[in-house]
C-alpha positions as protocol buffer text, in pm:
chain_id: "A"
residue {
  index: 1
  type: MET
  ca { x: -2843 y: -2707 z: 457 }
}
residue {
  index: 2
  type: GLU
  ca { x: -2772 y: -2335 z: 464 }
}
residue {
  index: 3
  type: LYS
  ca { x: -2591 y: -2181 z: 169 }
}
residue {
  index: 4
  type: MET
  ca { x: -2218 y: -2139 z: 232 }
}
residue {
  index: 5
  type: ASN
  ca { x: -2014 y: -1837 z: 128 }
}
residue {
  index: 6
  type: PHE
  ca { x: -1650 y: -1914 z: 50 }
}
residue {
  index: 7
  type: ALA
  ca { x: -1369 y: -1850 z: -198 }
}
residue {
  index: 8
  type: SER
  ca { x: -1183 y: -2124 z: -384 }
}
residue {
  index: 9
  type: LYS
  ca { x: -926 y: -1929 z: -589 }
}
residue {
  index: 10
  type: ILE
  ca { x: -667 y: -1670 z: -487 }
}
residue {
  index: 11
  type: GLU
  ca { x: -805 y: -1417 z: -736 }
}
residue {
  index: 12
  type: GLU
  ca { x: -1136 y: -1422 z: -548 }
}
residue {
  index: 13
  type: LEU
  ca { x: -951 y: -1284 z: -244 }
}
residue {
  index: 14
  type: ILE
  ca { x: -796 y: -989 z: -430 }
}
residue {
  index: 15
  type: ALA
  ca { x: -953 y: -640 z: -406 }
}
residue {
  index: 16
  type: ASN
  ca { x: -1244 y: -504 z: -198 }
}
residue {
  index: 17
  type: THR
  ca { x: -1000 y: -383 z: 66 }
}
residue {
  index: 18
  type: PRO
  ca { x: -1133 y: -173 z: 355 }
}
residue {
  index: 19
  type: LEU
  ca { x: -1141 y: 204 z: 383 }
}
residue {
  index: 20
  type: TYR
  ca { x: -1030 y: 300 z: 734 }
}
residue {
  index: 21
  type: TYR
  ca { x: -1060 y: 613 z: 949 }
}
residue {
  index: 22
  type: PRO
  ca { x: -743 y: 636 z: 1165 }
}
residue {
  index: 23
  type: HIS
  ca { x: -894 y: 835 z: 1450 }
}
residue {
  index: 24
  type: ARG
  ca { x: -631 y: 753 z: 1715 }
}
residue {
  index: 25
  type: TRP
  ca { x: -344 y: 840 z: 1482 }
}
residue {
  index: 26
  type: LEU
  ca { x: -507 y: 1169 z: 1387 }
}
residue {
  index: 27
  type: GLN
  ca { x: -560 y: 1253 z: 1754 }
}
residue {
  index: 28
  type: ASP
  ca { x: -199 y: 1168 z: 1834 }
}
residue {
  index: 29
  type: GLN
  ca { x: -89 y: 1403 z: 1555 }
}
residue {
  index: 30
  type: GLY
  ca { x: -296 y: 1682 z: 1709 }
}
residue {
  index: 31
  type: ILE
  ca { x: -554 y: 1678 z: 1431 }
}
residue {
  index: 32
  type: SER
  ca { x: -927 y: 1681 z: 1504 }
}
residue {
  index: 33
  type: GLU
  ca { x: -1236 y: 1650 z: 1286 }
}
residue {
  index: 34
  type: ALA
  ca { x: -1038 y: 1564 z: 974 }
}
residue {
  index: 35
  type: LYS
  ca { x: -1209 y: 1372 z: 695 }
}
residue {
  index: 36
  type: PHE
  ca { x: -901 y: 1162 z: 628 }
}
residue {
  index: 37
  type: PHE
  ca { x: -931 y: 798 z: 523 }
}
residue {
  index: 38
  type: VAL
  ca { x: -677 y: 533 z: 428 }
}
residue {
  index: 39
  type: LYS
  ca { x: -736 y: 242 z: 190 }
}
residue {
  index: 40
  type: LEU
  ca { x: -569 y: -62 z: 342 }
}
residue {
  index: 41
  type: GLU
  ca { x: -421 y: -256 z: 51 }
}
residue {
  index: 42
  type: ASN
  ca { x: -234 y: -481 z: 294 }
}
residue {
  index: 43
  type: PHE
  ca { x: -564 y: -674 z: 318 }
}
residue {
  index: 44
  type: ASN
  ca { x: -494 y: -832 z: -23 }
}
residue {
  index: 45
  type: PRO
  ca { x: -379 y: -1198 z: -5 }
}
residue {
  index: 46
  type: THR
  ca { x: -4 y: -1136 z: -22 }
}
residue {
  index: 47
  type: GLY
  ca { x: -26 y: -811 z: 171 }
}
residue {
  index: 48
  type: SER
  ca { x: -3 y: -543 z: -96 }
}
residue {
  index: 49
  type: VAL
  ca { x: -178 y: -340 z: -364 }
}
residue {
  index: 50
  type: LYS
  ca { x: 37 y: -514 z: -626 }
}
residue {
  index: 51
  type: ASP
  ca { x: -180 y: -826 z: -611 }
}
residue {
  index: 52
  type: ARG
  ca { x: -427 y: -627 z: -819 }
}
residue {
  index: 53
  type: ALA
  ca { x: -182 y: -527 z: -1091 }
}
residue {
  index: 54
  type: ALA
  ca { x: -26 y: -874 z: -1107 }
}
residue {
  index: 55
  type: LEU
  ca { x: -365 y: -1038 z: -1150 }
}
residue {
  index: 56
  type: GLY
  ca { x: -482 y: -782 z: -1405 }
}
residue {
  index: 57
  type: MET
  ca { x: -173 y: -824 z: -1621 }
}
residue {
  index: 58
  type: ILE
  ca { x: -174 y: -1206 z: -1600 }
}
residue {
  index: 59
  type: LEU
  ca { x: -541 y: -1219 z: -1698 }
}
residue {
  index: 60
  type: ASP
  ca { x: -465 y: -987 z: -1990 }
}
residue {
  index: 61
  type: LEU
  ca { x: -185 y: -1214 z: -2116 }
}
residue {
  index: 62
  type: GLU
  ca { x: -409 y: -1519 z: -2082 }
}
residue {
  index: 63
  type: GLU
  ca { x: -691 y: -1351 z: -2273 }
}
residue {
  index: 64
  type: LYS
  ca { x: -448 y: -1262 z: -2554 }
}
residue {
  index: 65
  type: GLY
  ca { x: -325 y: -1623 z: -2572 }
}
residue {
  index: 66
  type: MET
  ca { x: 31 y: -1521 z: -2481 }
}
residue {
  index: 67
  type: LEU
  ca { x: 39 y: -1716 z: -2154 }
}
residue {
  index: 68
  type: LYS
  ca { x: -64 y: -2078 z: -2124 }
}
residue {
  index: 69
  type: GLU
  ca { x: -42 y: -2330 z: -1841 }
}
residue {
  index: 70
  type: GLY
  ca { x: 319 y: -2416 z: -1763 }
}
residue {
  index: 71
  type: GLY
  ca { x: 444 y: -2091 z: -1917 }
}
residue {
  index: 72
  type: THR
  ca { x: 725 y: -1874 z: -1781 }
}
residue {
  index: 73
  type: ILE
  ca { x: 685 y: -1517 z: -1657 }
}
residue {
  index: 74
  type: ILE
  ca { x: 994 y: -1299 z: -1611 }
}
residue {
  index: 75
  type: GLU
  ca { x: 953 y: -963 z: -1441 }
}
residue {
  index: 76
  type: PRO
  ca { x: 1163 y: -681 z: -1291 }
}
residue {
  index: 77
  type: THR
  ca { x: 1023 y: -599 z: -949 }
}
residue {
  index: 78
  type: SER
  ca { x: 1105 y: -396 z: -640 }
}
residue {
  index: 79
  type: GLY
  ca { x: 932 y: -668 z: -442 }
}
residue {
  index: 80
  type: ASN
  ca { x: 557 y: -641 z: -408 }
}
residue {
  index: 81
  type: THR
  ca { x: 460 y: -699 z: -772 }
}
residue {
  index: 82
  type: GLY
  ca { x: 688 y: -1000 z: -767 }
}
residue {
  index: 83
  type: ILE
  ca { x: 528 y: -1134 z: -450 }
}
residue {
  index: 84
  type: GLY
  ca { x: 180 y: -1103 z: -599 }
}
residue {
  index: 85
  type: LEU
  ca { x: 300 y: -1246 z: -930 }
}
residue {
  index: 86
  type: ALA
  ca { x: 474 y: -1538 z: -758 }
}
residue {
  index: 87
  type: ALA
  ca { x: 163 y: -1626 z: -559 }
}
residue {
  index: 88
  type: ILE
  ca { x: -71 y: -1609 z: -858 }
}
residue {
  index: 89
  type: ALA
  ca { x: 181 y: -1795 z: -1078 }
}
residue {
  index: 90
  type: ALA
  ca { x: 199 y: -2075 z: -820 }
}
residue {
  index: 91
  type: ALA
  ca { x: -180 y: -2103 z: -812 }
}
residue {
  index: 92
  type: ARG
  ca { x: -211 y: -2101 z: -1193 }
}
residue {
  index: 93
  type: GLY
  ca { x: 79 y: -2331 z: -1279 }
}
residue {
  index: 94
  type: TYR
  ca { x: 337 y: -2083 z: -1412 }
}
residue {
  index: 95
  type: ARG
  ca { x: 712 y: -2054 z: -1360 }
}
residue {
  index: 96
  type: ALA
  ca { x: 812 y: -1713 z: -1219 }
}
residue {
  index: 97
  type: ILE
  ca { x: 1160 y: -1562 z: -1258 }
}
residue {
  index: 98
  type: LEU
  ca { x: 1205 y: -1225 z: -1088 }
}
residue {
  index: 99
  type: ALA
  ca { x: 1485 y: -970 z: -1121 }
}
residue {
  index: 100
  type: LEU
  ca { x: 1518 y: -723 z: -836 }
}
residue {
  index: 101
  type: PRO
  ca { x: 1779 y: -485 z: -695 }
}
residue {
  index: 102
  type: ASP
  ca { x: 1989 y: -637 z: -418 }
}
residue {
  index: 103
  type: SER
  ca { x: 1896 y: -337 z: -201 }
}
residue {
  index: 104
  type: MET
  ca { x: 1548 y: -479 z: -145 }
}
residue {
  index: 105
  type: SER
  ca { x: 1474 y: -613 z: 204 }
}
residue {
  index: 106
  type: THR
  ca { x: 1555 y: -973 z: 299 }
}
residue {
  index: 107
  type: GLU
  ca { x: 1189 y: -1030 z: 392 }
}
residue {
  index: 108
  type: ARG
  ca { x: 1083 y: -954 z: 36 }
}
residue {
  index: 109
  type: ARG
  ca { x: 1335 y: -1201 z: -100 }
}
residue {
  index: 110
  type: SER
  ca { x: 1220 y: -1467 z: 147 }
}
residue {
  index: 111
  type: LEU
  ca { x: 856 y: -1415 z: 52 }
}
residue {
  index: 112
  type: LEU
  ca { x: 936 y: -1450 z: -317 }
}
residue {
  index: 113
  type: LYS
  ca { x: 1121 y: -1774 z: -255 }
}
residue {
  index: 114
  type: ALA
  ca { x: 839 y: -1904 z: -35 }
}
residue {
  index: 115
  type: TYR
  ca { x: 602 y: -1887 z: -332 }
}
residue {
  index: 116
  type: GLY
  ca { x: 850 y: -2079 z: -547 }
}
residue {
  index: 117
  type: ALA
  ca { x: 985 y: -1790 z: -755 }
}
residue {
  index: 118
  type: GLU
  ca { x: 1341 y: -1791 z: -890 }
}
residue {
  index: 119
  type: LEU
  ca { x: 1536 y: -1474 z: -801 }
}
residue {
  index: 120
  type: VAL
  ca { x: 1797 y: -1286 z: -1002 }
}
residue {
  index: 121
  type: LEU
  ca { x: 1957 y: -1002 z: -802 }
}
residue {
  index: 122
  type: THR
  ca { x: 2095 y: -691 z: -974 }
}
residue {
  index: 123
  type: PRO
  ca { x: 2313 y: -410 z: -827 }
}
residue {
  index: 124
  type: GLY
  ca { x: 2111 y: -181 z: -603 }
}
residue {
  index: 125
  type: ALA
  ca { x: 2293 y: 122 z: -741 }
}
residue {
  index: 126
  type: ASP
  ca { x: 2142 y: 47 z: -1083 }
}
residue {
  index: 127
  type: GLY
  ca { x: 1788 y: 72 z: -943 }
}
residue {
  index: 128
  type: MET
  ca { x: 1498 y: -69 z: -1139 }
}
residue {
  index: 129
  type: LYS
  ca { x: 1669 y: 14 z: -1468 }
}
residue {
  index: 130
  type: GLY
  ca { x: 1925 y: -255 z: -1392 }
}
residue {
  index: 131
  type: ALA
  ca { x: 1654 y: -510 z: -1315 }
}
residue {
  index: 132
  type: ILE
  ca { x: 1473 y: -422 z: -1639 }
}
residue {
  index: 133
  type: ARG
  ca { x: 1792 y: -475 z: -1842 }
}
residue {
  index: 134
  type: GLU
  ca { x: 1839 y: -817 z: -1683 }
}
residue {
  index: 135
  type: VAL
  ca { x: 1483 y: -917 z: -1773 }
}
residue {
  index: 136
  type: GLN
  ca { x: 1543 y: -821 z: -2137 }
}
residue {
  index: 137
  type: ARG
  ca { x: 1850 y: -1047 z: -2140 }
}
residue {
  index: 138
  type: LEU
  ca { x: 1658 y: -1339 z: -1987 }
}
residue {
  index: 139
  type: LEU
  ca { x: 1368 y: -1301 z: -2231 }
}
residue {
  index: 140
  type: GLU
  ca { x: 1615 y: -1352 z: -2516 }
}
residue {
  index: 141
  type: GLU
  ca { x: 1756 y: -1664 z: -2349 }
}
residue {
  index: 142
  type: ILE
  ca { x: 1437 y: -1846 z: -2244 }
}
residue {
  index: 143
  type: PRO
  ca { x: 1209 y: -1959 z: -2530 }
}
residue {
  index: 144
  type: GLY
  ca { x: 844 y: -1865 z: -2497 }
}
residue {
  index: 145
  type: ALA
  ca { x: 891 y: -1659 z: -2182 }
}
residue {
  index: 146
  type: VAL
  ca { x: 678 y: -1348 z: -2136 }
}
residue {
  index: 147
  type: THR
  ca { x: 700 y: -1042 z: -1914 }
}
residue {
  index: 148
  type: LEU
  ca { x: 415 y: -855 z: -1752 }
}
residue {
  index: 149
  type: GLY
  ca { x: 591 y: -526 z: -1820 }
}
residue {
  index: 150
  type: GLN
  ca { x: 441 y: -356 z: -1516 }
}
residue {
  index: 151
  type: PHE
  ca { x: 602 y: -22 z: -1606 }
}
residue {
  index: 152
  type: VAL
  ca { x: 455 y: -17 z: -1959 }
}
residue {
  index: 153
  type: ASN
  ca { x: 155 y: -253 z: -1955 }
}
residue {
  index: 154
  type: GLN
  ca { x: -171 y: -58 z: -1962 }
}
residue {
  index: 155
  type: ALA
  ca { x: -352 y: -357 z: -1808 }
}
residue {
  index: 156
  type: ASN
  ca { x: -191 y: -236 z: -1484 }
}
residue {
  index: 157
  type: PRO
  ca { x: -377 y: 98 z: -1451 }
}
residue {
  index: 158
  type: GLN
  ca { x: -682 y: -48 z: -1623 }
}
residue {
  index: 159
  type: TYR
  ca { x: -727 y: -306 z: -1348 }
}
residue {
  index: 160
  type: HIS
  ca { x: -709 y: -31 z: -1085 }
}
residue {
  index: 161
  type: GLU
  ca { x: -964 y: 169 z: -1282 }
}
residue {
  index: 162
  type: LYS
  ca { x: -1199 y: -132 z: -1278 }
}
residue {
  index: 163
  type: THR
  ca { x: -1145 y: -223 z: -912 }
}
residue {
  index: 164
  type: THR
  ca { x: -962 y: 17 z: -678 }
}
residue {
  index: 165
  type: GLY
  ca { x: -1116 y: 332 z: -821 }
}
residue {
  index: 166
  type: LEU
  ca { x: -1470 y: 196 z: -816 }
}
residue {
  index: 167
  type: GLU
  ca { x: -1427 y: 71 z: -459 }
}
residue {
  index: 168
  type: ILE
  ca { x: -1323 y: 419 z: -345 }
}
residue {
  index: 169
  type: LEU
  ca { x: -1623 y: 574 z: -521 }
}
residue {
  index: 170
  type: ARG
  ca { x: -1850 y: 317 z: -357 }
}
residue {
  index: 171
  type: ASP
  ca { x: -1709 y: 363 z: -6 }
}
residue {
  index: 172
  type: CYS
  ca { x: -1632 y: 736 z: -19 }
}
residue {
  index: 173
  type: PRO
  ca { x: -1836 y: 909 z: -291 }
}
residue {
  index: 174
  type: GLU
  ca { x: -1759 y: 1250 z: -136 }
}
residue {
  index: 175
  type: ILE
  ca { x: -1383 y: 1217 z: -201 }
}
residue {
  index: 176
  type: ASP
  ca { x: -1212 y: 1550 z: -278 }
}
residue {
  index: 177
  type: VAL
  ca { x: -844 y: 1454 z: -272 }
}
residue {
  index: 178
  type: LEU
  ca { x: -651 y: 1136 z: -360 }
}
residue {
  index: 179
  type: ILE
  ca { x: -299 y: 1080 z: -226 }
}
residue {
  index: 180
  type: SER
  ca { x: -90 y: 804 z: -382 }
}
residue {
  index: 181
  type: GLY
  ca { x: 277 y: 719 z: -392 }
}
residue {
  index: 182
  type: VAL
  ca { x: 415 y: 651 z: -738 }
}
residue {
  index: 183
  type: GLY
  ca { x: 600 y: 334 z: -834 }
}
residue {
  index: 184
  type: THR
  ca { x: 464 y: 220 z: -1168 }
}
residue {
  index: 185
  type: GLY
  ca { x: 192 y: 483 z: -1132 }
}
residue {
  index: 186
  type: GLY
  ca { x: -74 y: 223 z: -1207 }
}
residue {
  index: 187
  type: THR
  ca { x: -268 y: 279 z: -886 }
}
residue {
  index: 188
  type: LEU
  ca { x: -272 y: 659 z: -912 }
}
residue {
  index: 189
  type: THR
  ca { x: -358 y: 655 z: -1282 }
}
residue {
  index: 190
  type: GLY
  ca { x: -635 y: 397 z: -1261 }
}
residue {
  index: 191
  type: VAL
  ca { x: -799 y: 539 z: -950 }
}
residue {
  index: 192
  type: ALA
  ca { x: -783 y: 897 z: -1079 }
}
residue {
  index: 193
  type: ARG
  ca { x: -943 y: 798 z: -1410 }
}
residue {
  index: 194
  type: ALA
  ca { x: -1224 y: 606 z: -1242 }
}
residue {
  index: 195
  type: VAL
  ca { x: -1304 y: 871 z: -982 }
}
residue {
  index: 196
  type: ARG
  ca { x: -1288 y: 1162 z: -1226 }
}
residue {
  index: 197
  type: LYS
  ca { x: -1558 y: 1002 z: -1440 }
}
residue {
  index: 198
  type: GLN
  ca { x: -1790 y: 1069 z: -1146 }
}
residue {
  index: 199
  type: LYS
  ca { x: -1613 y: 1363 z: -984 }
}
residue {
  index: 200
  type: ALA
  ca { x: -1412 y: 1580 z: -1224 }
}
residue {
  index: 201
  type: SER
  ca { x: -1304 y: 1813 z: -941 }
}
residue {
  index: 202
  type: LEU
  ca { x: -1090 y: 1543 z: -777 }
}
residue {
  index: 203
  type: GLU
  ca { x: -742 y: 1667 z: -679 }
}
residue {
  index: 204
  type: VAL
  ca { x: -467 y: 1408 z: -722 }
}
residue {
  index: 205
  type: ILE
  ca { x: -149 y: 1427 z: -514 }
}
residue {
  index: 206
  type: ALA
  ca { x: 152 y: 1217 z: -617 }
}
residue {
  index: 207
  type: VAL
  ca { x: 415 y: 1129 z: -357 }
}
residue {
  index: 208
  type: GLU
  ca { x: 781 y: 1067 z: -438 }
}
residue {
  index: 209
  type: PRO
  ca { x: 1114 y: 1045 z: -249 }
}
residue {
  index: 210
  type: ASP
  ca { x: 1288 y: 1380 z: -205 }
}
residue {
  index: 211
  type: THR
  ca { x: 1622 y: 1236 z: -318 }
}
residue {
  index: 212
  type: SER
  ca { x: 1478 y: 1086 z: -638 }
}
residue {
  index: 213
  type: ALA
  ca { x: 1221 y: 1349 z: -729 }
}
residue {
  index: 214
  type: VAL
  ca { x: 1190 y: 1272 z: -1099 }
}
residue {
  index: 215
  type: LEU
  ca { x: 827 y: 1385 z: -1116 }
}
residue {
  index: 216
  type: SER
  ca { x: 939 y: 1721 z: -980 }
}
residue {
  index: 217
  type: GLY
  ca { x: 1195 y: 1752 z: -1260 }
}
residue {
  index: 218
  type: GLU
  ca { x: 1495 y: 1655 z: -1048 }
}
residue {
  index: 219
  type: ALA
  ca { x: 1757 y: 1386 z: -1097 }
}
residue {
  index: 220
  type: ALA
  ca { x: 1706 y: 1024 z: -996 }
}
residue {
  index: 221
  type: GLY
  ca { x: 1893 y: 911 z: -687 }
}
residue {
  index: 222
  type: LYS
  ca { x: 1910 y: 660 z: -404 }
}
residue {
  index: 223
  type: HIS
  ca { x: 1643 y: 658 z: -135 }
}
residue {
  index: 224
  type: GLY
  ca { x: 1502 y: 432 z: 133 }
}
residue {
  index: 225
  type: ILE
  ca { x: 1131 y: 434 z: 49 }
}
residue {
  index: 226
  type: GLN
  ca { x: 1091 y: 89 z: -104 }
}
residue {
  index: 227
  type: GLY
  ca { x: 807 y: 58 z: -353 }
}
residue {
  index: 228
  type: ILE
  ca { x: 801 y: 413 z: -490 }
}
residue {
  index: 229
  type: GLY
  ca { x: 1048 y: 637 z: -673 }
}
residue {
  index: 230
  type: PRO
  ca { x: 1178 y: 405 z: -949 }
}
residue {
  index: 231
  type: GLY
  ca { x: 1401 y: 682 z: -1088 }
}
residue {
  index: 232
  type: PHE
  ca { x: 1213 y: 737 z: -1416 }
}
residue {
  index: 233
  type: VAL
  ca { x: 862 y: 821 z: -1537 }
}
residue {
  index: 234
  type: PRO
  ca { x: 689 y: 492 z: -1631 }
}
residue {
  index: 235
  type: ASP
  ca { x: 458 y: 460 z: -1931 }
}
residue {
  index: 236
  type: THR
  ca { x: 189 y: 335 z: -1691 }
}
residue {
  index: 237
  type: LEU
  ca { x: 182 y: 674 z: -1518 }
}
residue {
  index: 238
  type: ASP
  ca { x: -54 y: 925 z: -1678 }
}
residue {
  index: 239
  type: THR
  ca { x: 112 y: 1245 z: -1558 }
}
residue {
  index: 240
  type: LYS
  ca { x: -189 y: 1447 z: -1677 }
}
residue {
  index: 241
  type: GLN
  ca { x: -378 y: 1301 z: -1382 }
}
residue {
  index: 242
  type: ILE
  ca { x: -139 y: 1462 z: -1131 }
}
residue {
  index: 243
  type: ASP
  ca { x: -228 y: 1801 z: -982 }
}
residue {
  index: 244
  type: LYS
  ca { x: 49 y: 1827 z: -725 }
}
residue {
  index: 245
  type: VAL
  ca { x: 364 y: 1637 z: -625 }
}
residue {
  index: 246
  type: ILE
  ca { x: 478 y: 1617 z: -263 }
}
residue {
  index: 247
  type: LYS
  ca { x: 837 y: 1515 z: -190 }
}
residue {
  index: 248
  type: VAL
  ca { x: 897 y: 1311 z: 126 }
}
residue {
  index: 249
  type: SER
  ca { x: 1227 y: 1214 z: 287 }
}
residue {
  index: 250
  type: THR
  ca { x: 1304 y: 862 z: 400 }
}
residue {
  index: 251
  type: ASP
  ca { x: 1316 y: 982 z: 762 }
}
residue {
  index: 252
  type: GLU
  ca { x: 975 y: 1149 z: 732 }
}
residue {
  index: 253
  type: ALA
  ca { x: 825 y: 836 z: 579 }
}
residue {
  index: 254
  type: ALA
  ca { x: 973 y: 613 z: 849 }
}
residue {
  index: 255
  type: ALA
  ca { x: 852 y: 842 z: 1129 }
}
residue {
  index: 256
  type: ALA
  ca { x: 497 y: 849 z: 990 }
}
residue {
  index: 257
  type: THR
  ca { x: 502 y: 470 z: 952 }
}
residue {
  index: 258
  type: ARG
  ca { x: 610 y: 418 z: 1313 }
}
residue {
  index: 259
  type: SER
  ca { x: 357 y: 663 z: 1452 }
}
residue {
  index: 260
  type: PHE
  ca { x: 70 y: 503 z: 1258 }
}
residue {
  index: 261
  type: VAL
  ca { x: 160 y: 149 z: 1362 }
}
residue {
  index: 262
  type: ARG
  ca { x: 181 y: 247 z: 1728 }
}
residue {
  index: 263
  type: SER
  ca { x: -139 y: 451 z: 1724 }
}
residue {
  index: 264
  type: GLU
  ca { x: -358 y: 216 z: 1520 }
}
residue {
  index: 265
  type: GLY
  ca { x: -204 y: -129 z: 1570 }
}
residue {
  index: 266
  type: LEU
  ca { x: -188 y: -180 z: 1194 }
}
residue {
  index: 267
  type: LEU
  ca { x: 152 y: -282 z: 1057 }
}
residue {
  index: 268
  type: LEU
  ca { x: 212 y: -89 z: 736 }
}
residue {
  index: 269
  type: GLY
  ca { x: 518 y: -43 z: 515 }
}
residue {
  index: 270
  type: ILE
  ca { x: 734 y: 263 z: 455 }
}
residue {
  index: 271
  type: SER
  ca { x: 564 y: 369 z: 131 }
}
residue {
  index: 272
  type: SER
  ca { x: 244 y: 395 z: 336 }
}
residue {
  index: 273
  type: GLY
  ca { x: 439 y: 621 z: 570 }
}
residue {
  index: 274
  type: ALA
  ca { x: 540 y: 839 z: 276 }
}
residue {
  index: 275
  type: ALA
  ca { x: 174 y: 882 z: 181 }
}
residue {
  index: 276
  type: LEU
  ca { x: 81 y: 951 z: 544 }
}
residue {
  index: 277
  type: SER
  ca { x: 354 y: 1216 z: 569 }
}
residue {
  index: 278
  type: ALA
  ca { x: 215 y: 1384 z: 258 }
}
residue {
  index: 279
  type: GLY
  ca { x: -130 y: 1360 z: 414 }
}
residue {
  index: 280
  type: LEU
  ca { x: -8 y: 1540 z: 725 }
}
residue {
  index: 281
  type: ASN
  ca { x: 117 y: 1823 z: 505 }
}
residue {
  index: 282
  type: LEU
  ca { x: -232 y: 1866 z: 364 }
}
residue {
  index: 283
  type: LEU
  ca { x: -411 y: 1826 z: 697 }
}
residue {
  index: 284
  type: ARG
  ca { x: -204 y: 2113 z: 840 }
}
residue {
  index: 285
  type: ASP
  ca { x: -270 y: 2335 z: 538 }
}
residue {
  index: 286
  type: PRO
  ca { x: -576 y: 2563 z: 581 }
}
residue {
  index: 287
  type: LEU
  ca { x: -654 y: 2520 z: 210 }
}
residue {
  index: 288
  type: TYR
  ca { x: -754 y: 2160 z: 281 }
}
residue {
  index: 289
  type: TYR
  ca { x: -971 y: 2214 z: 589 }
}
residue {
  index: 290
  type: GLY
  ca { x: -1299 y: 2030 z: 541 }
}
residue {
  index: 291
  type: LYS
  ca { x: -1175 y: 1833 z: 239 }
}
residue {
  index: 292
  type: THR
  ca { x: -1233 y: 1459 z: 223 }
}
residue {
  index: 293
  type: ILE
  ca { x: -896 y: 1293 z: 162 }
}
residue {
  index: 294
  type: VAL
  ca { x: -835 y: 929 z: 66 }
}
residue {
  index: 295
  type: THR
  ca { x: -481 y: 795 z: 89 }
}
residue {
  index: 296
  type: ILE
  ca { x: -356 y: 466 z: -56 }
}
residue {
  index: 297
  type: MET
  ca { x: -168 y: 243 z: 192 }
}
residue {
  index: 298
  type: PRO
  ca { x: 22 y: 10 z: -45 }
}
residue {
  index: 299
  type: ASP
  ca { x: 142 y: -273 z: 176 }
}
residue {
  index: 300
  type: SER
  ca { x: 203 y: -450 z: 504 }
}
residue {
  index: 301
  type: GLY
  ca { x: 507 y: -385 z: 719 }
}
residue {
  index: 302
  type: ASP
  ca { x: 603 y: -750 z: 767 }
}
residue {
  index: 303
  type: ARG
  ca { x: 848 y: -726 z: 476 }
}
residue {
  index: 304
  type: TYR
  ca { x: 1038 y: -434 z: 629 }
}
residue {
  index: 305
  type: LEU
  ca { x: 1114 y: -559 z: 979 }
}
residue {
  index: 306
  type: SER
  ca { x: 1486 y: -593 z: 907 }
}
residue {
  index: 307
  type: THR
  ca { x: 1517 y: -236 z: 777 }
}
residue {
  index: 308
  type: GLY
  ca { x: 1501 y: -77 z: 1122 }
}
residue {
  index: 309
  type: ILE
  ca { x: 1218 y: 164 z: 1044 }
}
residue {
  index: 310
  type: TYR
  ca { x: 1017 y: 43 z: 1345 }
}
residue {
  index: 311
  type: ASP
  ca { x: 1306 y: 79 z: 1592 }
}
């Protein structure tokens, strides 16, 4: 009998996502001969990059003895971390309680419920700060409950350093520029640290919403780019890794998302569109001609269908 190759645990399906050259999209944007690649994190089991962070932080809590079978995890989430957490919690026998702003899409809420998570909605106007406050209250009420603390837990960027960053180095060792939207900052921080150990000249571009441009020194505000722009600078973001910040409007992000989906046939979310919009800025800048650019595509678009961005 020939040897079979298969996975038997959800964690074995996380990571090793493909690097993709979007040639049709680049052509449709009037760009030729660009060395522009996107890392498709929607290929993770629940459709987003946050599967990595959720797994890394859960493994860290288990290793420290803080999380045992049947335990309860409570987490503030804008959606994707919660989806990854809920899936992994279901597979490992944990109870998941998730606090999220009521401004998050209905698809995200439905996905969370599908995995068996319990939802606590907070006012959208309060942003992630409101969800974080609710988690602190619940932690005091529920004995033995733990939180991943995705905005402060260094296991978040560390897991990206061990996986995402090394994958990019493996698949694209000639990388010159990294573009990443910033939510917790774990992806940008971890990838930048890993790549710079091999290539110190790497330029790192952070992407944030133009109406909540905290990294640019402006005030927090409402925006429509779900998954980035939490309205504060998280502890998991190493700002020293950032060389430049590009601000993107919700309309720009939505337009880039639509154009990519219709050119490439790959359904991505609006935070991917924000990163693509930033990428277009660089591709049209003579300073970046000939540079090899890798852009993180955080998630699938299936959780944004009700938002109208594909209309």
